[in-house]
CSV table of C-alpha atoms and ligand atoms in Angstrom, one decimal:
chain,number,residue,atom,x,y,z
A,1,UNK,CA,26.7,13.0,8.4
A,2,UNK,CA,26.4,10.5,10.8
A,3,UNK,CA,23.3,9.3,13.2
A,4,UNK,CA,25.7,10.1,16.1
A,5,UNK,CA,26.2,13.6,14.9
A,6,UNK,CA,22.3,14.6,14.5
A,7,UNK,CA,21.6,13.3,17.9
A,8,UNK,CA,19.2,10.8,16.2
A,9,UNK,CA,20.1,7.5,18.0
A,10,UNK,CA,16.4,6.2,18.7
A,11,UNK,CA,15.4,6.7,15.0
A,12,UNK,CA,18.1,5.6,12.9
A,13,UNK,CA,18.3,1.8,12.4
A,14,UNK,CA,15.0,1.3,14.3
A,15,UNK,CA,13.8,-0.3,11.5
A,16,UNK,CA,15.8,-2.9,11.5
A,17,UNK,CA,15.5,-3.9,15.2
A,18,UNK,CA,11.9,-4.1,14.8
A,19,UNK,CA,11.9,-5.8,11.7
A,20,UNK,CA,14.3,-8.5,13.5
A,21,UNK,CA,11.8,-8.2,16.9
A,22,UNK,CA,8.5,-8.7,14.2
A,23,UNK,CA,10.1,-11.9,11.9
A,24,UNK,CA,10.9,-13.6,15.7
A,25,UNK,CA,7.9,-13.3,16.9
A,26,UNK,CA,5.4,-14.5,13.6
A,27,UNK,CA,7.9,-17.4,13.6
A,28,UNK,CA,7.0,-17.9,17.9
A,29,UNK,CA,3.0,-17.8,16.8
A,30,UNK,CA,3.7,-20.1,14.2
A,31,UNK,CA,4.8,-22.4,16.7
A,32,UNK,CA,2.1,-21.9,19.8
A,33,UNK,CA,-0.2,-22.2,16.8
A,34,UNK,CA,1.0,-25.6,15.4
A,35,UNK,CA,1.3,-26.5,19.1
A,36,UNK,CA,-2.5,-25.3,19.6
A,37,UNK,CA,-3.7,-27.1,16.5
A,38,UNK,CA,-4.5,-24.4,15.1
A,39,UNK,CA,-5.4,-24.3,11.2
A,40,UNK,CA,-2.4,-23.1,8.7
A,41,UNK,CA,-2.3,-22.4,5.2
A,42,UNK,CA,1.1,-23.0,3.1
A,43,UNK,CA,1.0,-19.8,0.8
A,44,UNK,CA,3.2,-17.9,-1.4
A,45,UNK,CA,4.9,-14.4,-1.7
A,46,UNK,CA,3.9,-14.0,-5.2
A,47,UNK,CA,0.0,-14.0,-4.1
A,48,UNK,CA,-0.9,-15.2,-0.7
A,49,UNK,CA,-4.3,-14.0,-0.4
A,50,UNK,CA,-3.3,-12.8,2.8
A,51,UNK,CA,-6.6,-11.1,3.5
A,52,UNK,CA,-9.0,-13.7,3.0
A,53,UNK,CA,-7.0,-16.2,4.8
A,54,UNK,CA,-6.6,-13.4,8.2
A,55,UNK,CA,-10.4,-12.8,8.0
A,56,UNK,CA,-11.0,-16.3,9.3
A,57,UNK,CA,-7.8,-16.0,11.5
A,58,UNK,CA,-6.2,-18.9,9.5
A,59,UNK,CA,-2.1,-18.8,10.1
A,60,UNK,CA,0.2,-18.3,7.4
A,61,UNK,CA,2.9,-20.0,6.5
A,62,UNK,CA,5.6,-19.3,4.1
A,63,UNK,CA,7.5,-22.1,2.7
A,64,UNK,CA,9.7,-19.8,0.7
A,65,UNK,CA,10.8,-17.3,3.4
A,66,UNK,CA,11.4,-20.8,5.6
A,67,UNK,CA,14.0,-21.9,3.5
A,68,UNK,CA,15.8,-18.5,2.5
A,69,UNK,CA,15.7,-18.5,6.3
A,70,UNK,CA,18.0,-21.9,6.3
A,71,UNK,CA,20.5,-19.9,3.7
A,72,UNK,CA,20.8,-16.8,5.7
A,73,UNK,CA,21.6,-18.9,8.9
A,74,UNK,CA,23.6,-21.1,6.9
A,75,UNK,CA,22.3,-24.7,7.4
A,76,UNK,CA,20.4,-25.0,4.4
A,77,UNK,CA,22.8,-27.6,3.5
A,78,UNK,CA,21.3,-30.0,6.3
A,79,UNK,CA,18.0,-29.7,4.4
A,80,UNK,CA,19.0,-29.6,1.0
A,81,UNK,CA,21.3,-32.6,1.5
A,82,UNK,CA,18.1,-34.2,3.2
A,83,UNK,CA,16.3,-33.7,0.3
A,84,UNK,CA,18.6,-34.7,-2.2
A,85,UNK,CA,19.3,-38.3,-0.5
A,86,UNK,CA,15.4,-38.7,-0.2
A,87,UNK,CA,15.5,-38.5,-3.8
A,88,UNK,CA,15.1,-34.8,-5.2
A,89,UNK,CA,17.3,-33.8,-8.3
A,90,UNK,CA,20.1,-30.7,-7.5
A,91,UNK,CA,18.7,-29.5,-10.0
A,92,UNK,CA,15.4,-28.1,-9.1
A,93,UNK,CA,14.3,-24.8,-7.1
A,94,UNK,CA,16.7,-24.5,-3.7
A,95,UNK,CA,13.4,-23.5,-1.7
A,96,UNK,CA,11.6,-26.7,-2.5
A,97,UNK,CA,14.2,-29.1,-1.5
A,98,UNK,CA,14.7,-26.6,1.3
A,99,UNK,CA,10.7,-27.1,2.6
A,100,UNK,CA,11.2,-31.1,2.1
A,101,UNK,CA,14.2,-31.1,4.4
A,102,UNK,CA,11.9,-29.5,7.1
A,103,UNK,CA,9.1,-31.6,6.1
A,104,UNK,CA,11.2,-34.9,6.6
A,105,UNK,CA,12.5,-33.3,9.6
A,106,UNK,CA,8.9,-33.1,11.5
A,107,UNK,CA,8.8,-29.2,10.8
A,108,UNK,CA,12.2,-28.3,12.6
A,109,UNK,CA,13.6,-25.1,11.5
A,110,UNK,CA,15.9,-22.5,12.8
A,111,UNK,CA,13.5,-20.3,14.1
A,112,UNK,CA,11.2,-22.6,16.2
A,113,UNK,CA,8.7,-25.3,14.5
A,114,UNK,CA,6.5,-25.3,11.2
A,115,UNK,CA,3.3,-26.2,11.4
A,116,UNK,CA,1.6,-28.9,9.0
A,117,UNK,CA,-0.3,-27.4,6.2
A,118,UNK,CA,-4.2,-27.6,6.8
A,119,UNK,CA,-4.6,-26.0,3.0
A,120,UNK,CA,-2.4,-25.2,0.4
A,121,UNK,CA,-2.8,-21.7,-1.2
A,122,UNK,CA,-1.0,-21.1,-4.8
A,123,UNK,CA,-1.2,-18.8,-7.6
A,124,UNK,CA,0.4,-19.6,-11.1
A,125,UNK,CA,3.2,-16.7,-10.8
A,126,UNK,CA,5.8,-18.9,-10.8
A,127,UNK,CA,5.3,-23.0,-12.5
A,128,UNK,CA,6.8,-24.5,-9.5
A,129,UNK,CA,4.2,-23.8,-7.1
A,130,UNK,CA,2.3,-26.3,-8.9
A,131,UNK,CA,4.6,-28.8,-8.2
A,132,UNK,CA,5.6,-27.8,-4.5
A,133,UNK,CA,1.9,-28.1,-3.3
A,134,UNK,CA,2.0,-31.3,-4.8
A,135,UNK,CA,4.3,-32.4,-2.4
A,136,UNK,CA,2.4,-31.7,0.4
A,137,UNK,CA,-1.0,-32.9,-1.3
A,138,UNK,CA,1.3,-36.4,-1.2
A,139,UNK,CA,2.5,-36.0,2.1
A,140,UNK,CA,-0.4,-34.7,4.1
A,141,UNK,CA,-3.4,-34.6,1.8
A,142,UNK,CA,-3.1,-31.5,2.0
A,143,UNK,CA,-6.2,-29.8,-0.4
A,144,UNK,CA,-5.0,-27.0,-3.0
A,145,UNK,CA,-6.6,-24.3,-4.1
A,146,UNK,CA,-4.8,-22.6,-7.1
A,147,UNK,CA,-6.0,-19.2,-7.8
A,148,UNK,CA,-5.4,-19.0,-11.7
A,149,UNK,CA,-4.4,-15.1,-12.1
A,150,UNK,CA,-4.2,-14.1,-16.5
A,151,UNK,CA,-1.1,-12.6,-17.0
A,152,UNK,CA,0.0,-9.6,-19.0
A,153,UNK,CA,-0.5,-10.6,-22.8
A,154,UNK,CA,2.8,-9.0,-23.9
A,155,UNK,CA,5.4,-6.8,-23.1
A,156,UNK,CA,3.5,-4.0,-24.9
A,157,UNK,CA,0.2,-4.6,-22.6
A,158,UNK,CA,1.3,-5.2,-19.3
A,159,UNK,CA,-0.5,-4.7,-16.2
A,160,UNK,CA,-4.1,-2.6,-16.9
A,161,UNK,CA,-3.1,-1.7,-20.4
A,162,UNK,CA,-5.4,-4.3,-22.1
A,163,UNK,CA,-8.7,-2.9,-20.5
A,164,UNK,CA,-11.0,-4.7,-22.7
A,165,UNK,CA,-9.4,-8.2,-21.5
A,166,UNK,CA,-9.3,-6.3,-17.7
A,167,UNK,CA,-13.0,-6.9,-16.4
A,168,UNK,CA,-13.2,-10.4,-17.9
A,169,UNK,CA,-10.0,-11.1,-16.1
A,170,UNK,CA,-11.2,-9.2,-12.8
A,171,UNK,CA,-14.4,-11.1,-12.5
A,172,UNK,CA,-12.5,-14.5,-13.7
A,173,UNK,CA,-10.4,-13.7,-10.2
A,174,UNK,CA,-13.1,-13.0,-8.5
A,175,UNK,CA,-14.7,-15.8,-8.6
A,176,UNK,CA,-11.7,-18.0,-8.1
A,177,UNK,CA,-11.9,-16.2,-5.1
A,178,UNK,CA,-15.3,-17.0,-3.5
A,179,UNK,CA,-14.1,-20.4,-4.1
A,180,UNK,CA,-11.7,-19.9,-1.7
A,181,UNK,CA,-13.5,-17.5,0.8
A,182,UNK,CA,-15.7,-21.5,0.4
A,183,UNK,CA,-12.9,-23.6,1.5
A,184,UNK,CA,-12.0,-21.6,4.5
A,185,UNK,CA,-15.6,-21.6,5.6
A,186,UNK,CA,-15.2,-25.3,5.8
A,187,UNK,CA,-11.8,-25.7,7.3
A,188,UNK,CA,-12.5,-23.4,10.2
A,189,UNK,CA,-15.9,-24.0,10.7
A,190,UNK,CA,-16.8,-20.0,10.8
A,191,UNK,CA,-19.0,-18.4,8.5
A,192,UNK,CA,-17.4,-15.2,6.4
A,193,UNK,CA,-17.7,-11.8,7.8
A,194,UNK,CA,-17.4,-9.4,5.3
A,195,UNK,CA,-16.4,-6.4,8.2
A,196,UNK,CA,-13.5,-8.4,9.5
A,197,UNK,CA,-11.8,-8.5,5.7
A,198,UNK,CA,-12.4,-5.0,5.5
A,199,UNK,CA,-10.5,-4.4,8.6
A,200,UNK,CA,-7.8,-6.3,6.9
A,201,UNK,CA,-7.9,-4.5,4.1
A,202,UNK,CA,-7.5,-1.1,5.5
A,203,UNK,CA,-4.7,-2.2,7.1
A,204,UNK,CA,-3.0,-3.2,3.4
A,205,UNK,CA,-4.1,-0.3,2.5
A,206,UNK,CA,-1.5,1.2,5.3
A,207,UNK,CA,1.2,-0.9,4.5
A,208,UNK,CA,0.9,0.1,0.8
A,209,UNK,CA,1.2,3.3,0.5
A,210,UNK,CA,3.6,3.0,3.2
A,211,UNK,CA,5.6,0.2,1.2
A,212,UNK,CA,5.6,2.5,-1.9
A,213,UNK,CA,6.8,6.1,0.3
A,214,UNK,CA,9.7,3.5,1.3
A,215,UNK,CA,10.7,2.7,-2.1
A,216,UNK,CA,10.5,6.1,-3.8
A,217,UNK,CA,12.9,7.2,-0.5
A,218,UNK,CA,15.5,5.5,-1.8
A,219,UNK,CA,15.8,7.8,-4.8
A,220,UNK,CA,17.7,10.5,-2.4
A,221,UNK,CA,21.2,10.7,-2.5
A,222,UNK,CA,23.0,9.3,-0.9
A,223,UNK,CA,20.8,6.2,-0.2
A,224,UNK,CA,18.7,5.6,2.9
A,225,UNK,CA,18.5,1.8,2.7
A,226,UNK,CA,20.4,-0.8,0.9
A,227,UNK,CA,17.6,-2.6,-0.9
A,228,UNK,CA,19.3,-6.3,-0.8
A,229,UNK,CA,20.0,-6.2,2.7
A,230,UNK,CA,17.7,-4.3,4.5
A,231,UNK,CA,15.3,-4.2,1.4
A,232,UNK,CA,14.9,-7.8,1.9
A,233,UNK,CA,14.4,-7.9,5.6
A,234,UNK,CA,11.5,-5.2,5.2
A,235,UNK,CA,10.2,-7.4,2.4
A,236,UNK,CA,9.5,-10.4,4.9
A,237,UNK,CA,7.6,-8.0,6.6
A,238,UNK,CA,5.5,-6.9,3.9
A,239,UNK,CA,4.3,-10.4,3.4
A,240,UNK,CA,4.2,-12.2,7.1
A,241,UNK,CA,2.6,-9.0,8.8
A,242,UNK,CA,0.2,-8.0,5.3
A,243,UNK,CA,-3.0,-7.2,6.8
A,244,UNK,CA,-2.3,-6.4,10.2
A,245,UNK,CA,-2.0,-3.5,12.9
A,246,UNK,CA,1.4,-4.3,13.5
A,247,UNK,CA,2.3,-4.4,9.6
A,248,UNK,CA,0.9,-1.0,8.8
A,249,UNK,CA,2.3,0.5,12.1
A,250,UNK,CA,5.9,-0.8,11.3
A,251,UNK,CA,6.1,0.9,8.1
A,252,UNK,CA,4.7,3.6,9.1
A,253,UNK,CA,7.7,4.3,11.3
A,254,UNK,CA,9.8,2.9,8.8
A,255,UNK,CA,8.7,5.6,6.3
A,256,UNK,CA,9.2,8.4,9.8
A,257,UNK,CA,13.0,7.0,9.6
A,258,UNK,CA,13.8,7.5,6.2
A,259,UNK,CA,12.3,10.4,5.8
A,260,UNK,CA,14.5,11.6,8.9
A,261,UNK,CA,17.2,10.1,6.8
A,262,UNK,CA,16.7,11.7,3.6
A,263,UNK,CA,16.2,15.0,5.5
A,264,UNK,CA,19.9,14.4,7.7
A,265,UNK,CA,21.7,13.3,4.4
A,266,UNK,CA,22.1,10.1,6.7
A,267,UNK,CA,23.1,7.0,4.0
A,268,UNK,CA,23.1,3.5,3.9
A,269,UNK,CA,26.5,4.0,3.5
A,270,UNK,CA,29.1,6.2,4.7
A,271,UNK,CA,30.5,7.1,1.7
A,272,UNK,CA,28.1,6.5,-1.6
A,273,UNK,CA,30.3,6.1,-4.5
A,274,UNK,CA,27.7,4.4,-7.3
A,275,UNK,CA,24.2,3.7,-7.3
A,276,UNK,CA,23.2,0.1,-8.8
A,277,UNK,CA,20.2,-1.7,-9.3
A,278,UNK,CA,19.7,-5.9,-8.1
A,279,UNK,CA,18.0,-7.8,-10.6
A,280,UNK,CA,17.0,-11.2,-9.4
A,281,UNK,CA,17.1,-13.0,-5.9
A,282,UNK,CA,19.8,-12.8,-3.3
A,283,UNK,CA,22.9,-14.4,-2.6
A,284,UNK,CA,21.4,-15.8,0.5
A,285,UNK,CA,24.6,-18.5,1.3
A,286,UNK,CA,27.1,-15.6,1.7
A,287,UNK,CA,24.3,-13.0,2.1
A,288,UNK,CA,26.0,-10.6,3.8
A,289,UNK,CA,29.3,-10.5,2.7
A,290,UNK,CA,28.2,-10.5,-1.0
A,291,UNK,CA,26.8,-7.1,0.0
A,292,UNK,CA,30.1,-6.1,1.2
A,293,UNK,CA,31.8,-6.9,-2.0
A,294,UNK,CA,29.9,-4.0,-3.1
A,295,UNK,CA,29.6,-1.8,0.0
A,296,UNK,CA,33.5,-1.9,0.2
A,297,UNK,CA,33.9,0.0,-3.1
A,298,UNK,CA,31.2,2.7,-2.2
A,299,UNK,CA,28.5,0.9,-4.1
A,300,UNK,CA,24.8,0.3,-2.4
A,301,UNK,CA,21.8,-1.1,-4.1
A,302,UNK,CA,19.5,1.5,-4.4
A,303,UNK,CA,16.7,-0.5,-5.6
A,304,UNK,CA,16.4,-4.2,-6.7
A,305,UNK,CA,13.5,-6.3,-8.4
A,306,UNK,CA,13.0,-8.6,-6.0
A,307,UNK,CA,11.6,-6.0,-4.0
A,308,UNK,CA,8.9,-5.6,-7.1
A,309,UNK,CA,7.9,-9.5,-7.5
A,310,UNK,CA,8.3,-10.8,-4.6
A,311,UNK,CA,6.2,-8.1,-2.4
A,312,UNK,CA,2.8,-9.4,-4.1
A,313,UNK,CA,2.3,-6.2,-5.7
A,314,UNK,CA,2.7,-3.8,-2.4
A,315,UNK,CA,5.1,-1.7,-4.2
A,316,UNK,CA,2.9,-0.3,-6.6
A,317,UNK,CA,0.6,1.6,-3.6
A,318,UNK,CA,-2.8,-0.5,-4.5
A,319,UNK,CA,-5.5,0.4,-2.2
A,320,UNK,CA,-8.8,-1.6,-1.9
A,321,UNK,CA,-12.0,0.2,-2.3
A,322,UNK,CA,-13.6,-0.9,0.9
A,323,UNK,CA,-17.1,-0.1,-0.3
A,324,UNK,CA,-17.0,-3.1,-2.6
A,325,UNK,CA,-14.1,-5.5,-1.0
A,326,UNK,CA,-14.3,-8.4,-2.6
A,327,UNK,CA,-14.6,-7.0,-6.2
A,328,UNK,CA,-11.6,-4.7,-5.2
A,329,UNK,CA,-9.9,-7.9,-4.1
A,330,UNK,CA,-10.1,-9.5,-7.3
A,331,UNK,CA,-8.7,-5.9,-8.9
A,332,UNK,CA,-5.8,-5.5,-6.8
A,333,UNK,CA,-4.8,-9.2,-6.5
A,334,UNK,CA,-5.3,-9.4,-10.5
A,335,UNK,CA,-3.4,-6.1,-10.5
A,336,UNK,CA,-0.6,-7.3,-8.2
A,337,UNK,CA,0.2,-11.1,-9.0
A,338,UNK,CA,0.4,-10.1,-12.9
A,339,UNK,CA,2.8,-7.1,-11.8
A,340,UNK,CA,4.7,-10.0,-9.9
A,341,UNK,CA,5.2,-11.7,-13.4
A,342,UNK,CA,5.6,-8.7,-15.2
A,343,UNK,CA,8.4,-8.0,-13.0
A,344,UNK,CA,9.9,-11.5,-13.7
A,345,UNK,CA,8.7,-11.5,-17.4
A,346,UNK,CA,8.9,-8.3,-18.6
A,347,UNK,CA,11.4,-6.1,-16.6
A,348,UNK,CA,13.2,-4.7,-19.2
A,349,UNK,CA,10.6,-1.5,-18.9
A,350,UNK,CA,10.8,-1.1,-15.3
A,351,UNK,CA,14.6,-1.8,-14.8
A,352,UNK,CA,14.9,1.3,-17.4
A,353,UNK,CA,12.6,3.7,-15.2
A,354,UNK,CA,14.1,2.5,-12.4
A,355,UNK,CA,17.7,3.3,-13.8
A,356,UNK,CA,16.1,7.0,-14.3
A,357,UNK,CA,14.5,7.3,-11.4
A,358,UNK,CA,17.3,6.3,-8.9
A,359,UNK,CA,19.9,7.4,-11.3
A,360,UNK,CA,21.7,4.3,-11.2
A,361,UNK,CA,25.2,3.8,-12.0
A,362,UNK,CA,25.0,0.5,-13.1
A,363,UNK,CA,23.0,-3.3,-12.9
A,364,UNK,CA,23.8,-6.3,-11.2
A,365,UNK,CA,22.1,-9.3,-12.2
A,366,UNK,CA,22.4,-12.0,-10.4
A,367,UNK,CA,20.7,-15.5,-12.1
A,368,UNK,CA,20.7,-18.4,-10.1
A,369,UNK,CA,20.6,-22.1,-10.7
A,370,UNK,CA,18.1,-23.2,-9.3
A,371,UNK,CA,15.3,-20.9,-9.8
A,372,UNK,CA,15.3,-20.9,-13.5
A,373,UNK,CA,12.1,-18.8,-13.2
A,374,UNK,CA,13.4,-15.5,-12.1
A,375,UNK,CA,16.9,-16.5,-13.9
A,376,UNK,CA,15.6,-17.3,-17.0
A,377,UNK,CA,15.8,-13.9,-19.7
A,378,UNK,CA,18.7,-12.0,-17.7
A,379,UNK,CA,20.9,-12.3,-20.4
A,380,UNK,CA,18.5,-10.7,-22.6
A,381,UNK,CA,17.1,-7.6,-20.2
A,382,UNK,CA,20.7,-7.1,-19.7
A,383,UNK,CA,21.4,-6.4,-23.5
A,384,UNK,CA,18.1,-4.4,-24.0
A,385,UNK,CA,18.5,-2.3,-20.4
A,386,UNK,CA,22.3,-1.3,-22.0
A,387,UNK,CA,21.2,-0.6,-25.4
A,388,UNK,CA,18.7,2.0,-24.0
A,389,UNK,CA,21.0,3.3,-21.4
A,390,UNK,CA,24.5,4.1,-21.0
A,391,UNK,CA,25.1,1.7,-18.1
A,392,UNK,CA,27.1,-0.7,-17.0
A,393,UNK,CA,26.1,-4.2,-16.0
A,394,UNK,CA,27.8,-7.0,-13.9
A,395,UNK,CA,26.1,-10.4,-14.8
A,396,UNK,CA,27.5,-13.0,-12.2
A,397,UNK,CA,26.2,-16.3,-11.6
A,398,UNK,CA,25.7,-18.0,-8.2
A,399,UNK,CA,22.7,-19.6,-6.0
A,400,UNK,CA,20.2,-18.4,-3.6
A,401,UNK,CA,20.1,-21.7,-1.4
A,402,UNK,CA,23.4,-23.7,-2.3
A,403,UNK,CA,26.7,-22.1,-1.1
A,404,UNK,CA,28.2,-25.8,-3.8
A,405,UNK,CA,27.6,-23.4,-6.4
A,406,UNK,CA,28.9,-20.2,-5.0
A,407,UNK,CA,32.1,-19.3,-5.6
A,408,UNK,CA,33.5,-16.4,-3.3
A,409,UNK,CA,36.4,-15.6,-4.8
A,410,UNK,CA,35.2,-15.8,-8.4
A,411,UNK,CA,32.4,-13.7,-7.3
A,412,UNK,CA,34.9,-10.8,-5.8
A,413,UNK,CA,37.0,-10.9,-9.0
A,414,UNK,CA,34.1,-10.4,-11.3
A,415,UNK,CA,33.1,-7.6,-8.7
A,416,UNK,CA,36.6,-6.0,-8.5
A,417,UNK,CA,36.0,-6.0,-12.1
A,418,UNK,CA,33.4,-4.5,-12.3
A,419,UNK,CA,34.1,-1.6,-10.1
A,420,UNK,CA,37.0,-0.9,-11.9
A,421,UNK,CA,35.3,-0.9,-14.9
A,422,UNK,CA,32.7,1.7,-13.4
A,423,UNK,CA,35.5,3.6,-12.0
A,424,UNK,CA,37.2,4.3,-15.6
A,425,UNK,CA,34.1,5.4,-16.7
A,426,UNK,CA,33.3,7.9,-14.4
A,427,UNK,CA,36.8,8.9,-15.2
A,428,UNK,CA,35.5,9.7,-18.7
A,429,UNK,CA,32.0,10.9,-18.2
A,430,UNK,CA,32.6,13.1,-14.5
A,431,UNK,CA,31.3,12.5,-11.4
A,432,UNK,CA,27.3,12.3,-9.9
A,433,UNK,CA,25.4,15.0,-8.4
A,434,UNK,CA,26.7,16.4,-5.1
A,435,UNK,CA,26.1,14.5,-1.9
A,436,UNK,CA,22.6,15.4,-0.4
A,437,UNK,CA,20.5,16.2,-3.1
A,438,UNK,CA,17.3,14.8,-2.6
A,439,UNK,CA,15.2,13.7,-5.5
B,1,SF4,S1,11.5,-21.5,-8.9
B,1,SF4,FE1,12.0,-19.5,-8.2
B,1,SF4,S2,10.1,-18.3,-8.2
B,1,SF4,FE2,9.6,-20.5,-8.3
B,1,SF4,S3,9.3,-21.1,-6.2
B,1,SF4,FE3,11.4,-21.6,-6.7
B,1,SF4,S4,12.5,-19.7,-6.0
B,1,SF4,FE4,10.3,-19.1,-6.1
């Protein structure tokens, strides 16, 4: 069924519009705020404190979406080539050299200037943000502030399940973060009110159980959303609009659409062949027409884990207790940043659920050169994932920043591949449930 045929033309694909409209416009503040002098802090998607920092009205940049922003446009060579002939090695995470090449470049970027970074805000989800703030720290003076988060002890007790280590941990957080509640004090000049991060926080508590409503959506069939592509334009909402009216109100609607979606049998793609999970970060160089390798032979990505770690922990429907915020804060961002790693570290658990739950045909995994974090153990979730499920898996090799390393025709081979392979299986086994079933 098609959006033409249910009359629902100022629904369907509104989303996407105003996710477009939303990403324009944080970039435009950005910019009338660097232009203003106004304070910034260089953050992270893997914990960016988002609340503290909007309770003193602090703007947030973030270096990561900035260079995926390069990829997708397709000039991320300019900046990594800048980088590399200032002195940084191929070798290391695309997003860094990425950041340097707009840092050498006085903050141009594709979507209007970067300001400088007043304060540097950093978790230790991922080993590299140690490094990156560095950078800055050199180039600026930029001060840090690293908010040291305990991760999940083992696969066997991840996220709350070691509650004797949990309060210790919380209140280890906590802490870390009146540090930074501090620091802000001093950089803007304004003391803490307490009221205006609880207004924040009601409004993550919106986008949350929103975020969540969108992901379990996605478990209809056919598919509402293709979680690479439109997936990760919703995900730069999640973390640019986090804490806001205008966050909470757009996926609020977003959740309206699908559900419209779900209830018209209205899918991401005309004709839904196989279901398959992402595992790891985009293709961002040939972004969209590595999704059409897929979408071509019926298959959309139903759910991905870069929707789990690099959302800061939205997807798992947190919501702050507002009668004790900044104990809650600690909880959640505790809760959040380790699920973050977990999803990196530990995935083998949730890509298995997820397979269940979205009753996915088969896995993609993408690793990437340079971001060994998220590529490093792919091989291995890949063997456990198909020992504990009869799926099949497509492990193909590219980058998320440097289209030197991707391969467009190897790529579609392995894919053509792969879909075969899928296809001869079915063959074997029978075909899904019927079209527009809803789970
Ligand atoms: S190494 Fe990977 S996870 Fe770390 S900053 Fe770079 S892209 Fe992000």
């Amino acid at each position: 069924m098609t959006a033409a045929s249910t009359g629902s033309g100022s629904i369907v694909g509104r989303g996407a519009v105003e996710a477009a409209r939303l990403t324009r416009a944080w970039f435009a503040d950005l910019a009338a705020g660097a232009e203003r002098g106004e304070p910034a802090a260089y953050v992270f998607v893997m914990g960016s404190m988002a609340e503290i920092l909007r309770a003193f009205d602090i703007h947030m940049v973030f270096p990561e979406i900035n260079s995926l922003q390069t990829a997708v446009r397709r000039v991320a060579d300019k900046y990594l080539g800048a980088a590399e002939d200032y002195g940084y090695s191929p070798d290391i995470c695309g997003y860094v050299k990425a950041d340097v090449g707009v840092q050498l470049g006085g903050g141009e970027h594709p979507m209007g200037r970067i300001p400088k970074p007043s304060i540097a805000v950093q978790t230790n989800a991922c080993n590299t943000y140690l490094k990156w703030s560095e950078i800055w720290e050199r180039m600026y003076h930029t001060p840090i502030v690293t908010i040291d988060v305990p991760g999940s002890r083992s696969a066997a007790h991840v996220g709350r399940a070691a509650a004797e280590d949990f309060e210790r941990d919380r209140r280890y957080v906590e802490h870390q973060l009146r540090e930074l509640i501090a620091r802000c004090e001093e950089l803007t000049g304004r003391r803490f009110d307490v009221d205006r991060l609880r207004e924040v926080m009601r409004h993550t508590n919106e986008m949350s159980v929103s975020w969540k409503r969108v992901l379990e959506l996605n478990r209809a069939r056919p598919a509402v959303f293709n979680a690479v592509i439109d997936g990760t334009m919703y995900l730069g909402v999640v973390n640019a609009l986090r804490g806001t009216a205008e966050g909470a109100a757009f996926f609020r609607d977003l959740v309206e659409e699908l559900e419209f979606k779900v209830a018209h049998g209205i899918g991401a793609l005309e004709d839904e062949r196989y279901r398959l999970l992402f595992v790891g970060v985009p293709c961002y160089p040939i972004f969209r027409r590595f999704h059409e390798m897929f979408a071509d032979r019926g298959g959309v990505f139903v759910s991905s884990s870069y929707l789990w770690f690099a959302a800061g922990g939205a997807d798992l429907g947190l919501e702050y207790d507002l009668a004790r915020p900044i104990e809650s804060l600690a909880e959640n961002v505790l809760l959040g940043v380790r699920h973050a790693m977990d999803a990196m570290l530990f995935q083998d658990p949730a890509l298995i659920r997820a397979v269940d739950e979205f009753e996915a045909d088969g896995l993609v995994y993408h690793p990437v050169k340079s971001c060994r974090t998220v590529s490093t153990g792919l091989a291995g979730s890949r063997r456990a994932v198909m020992q504990a499920r009869d799926v099949m898996c497509l492990f193909i090799e590219s980058d998320m920043m440097d289209k030197r390393v991707v391969s467009e025709a190897q790529l579609k081979n392995r894919v053509d591949a792969f879909f075969e392979g899928l296809e001869s299986r079915r063959a074997r086994v029978g075909t899904p449930v019927a079209e527009g079933s809803v789970t």
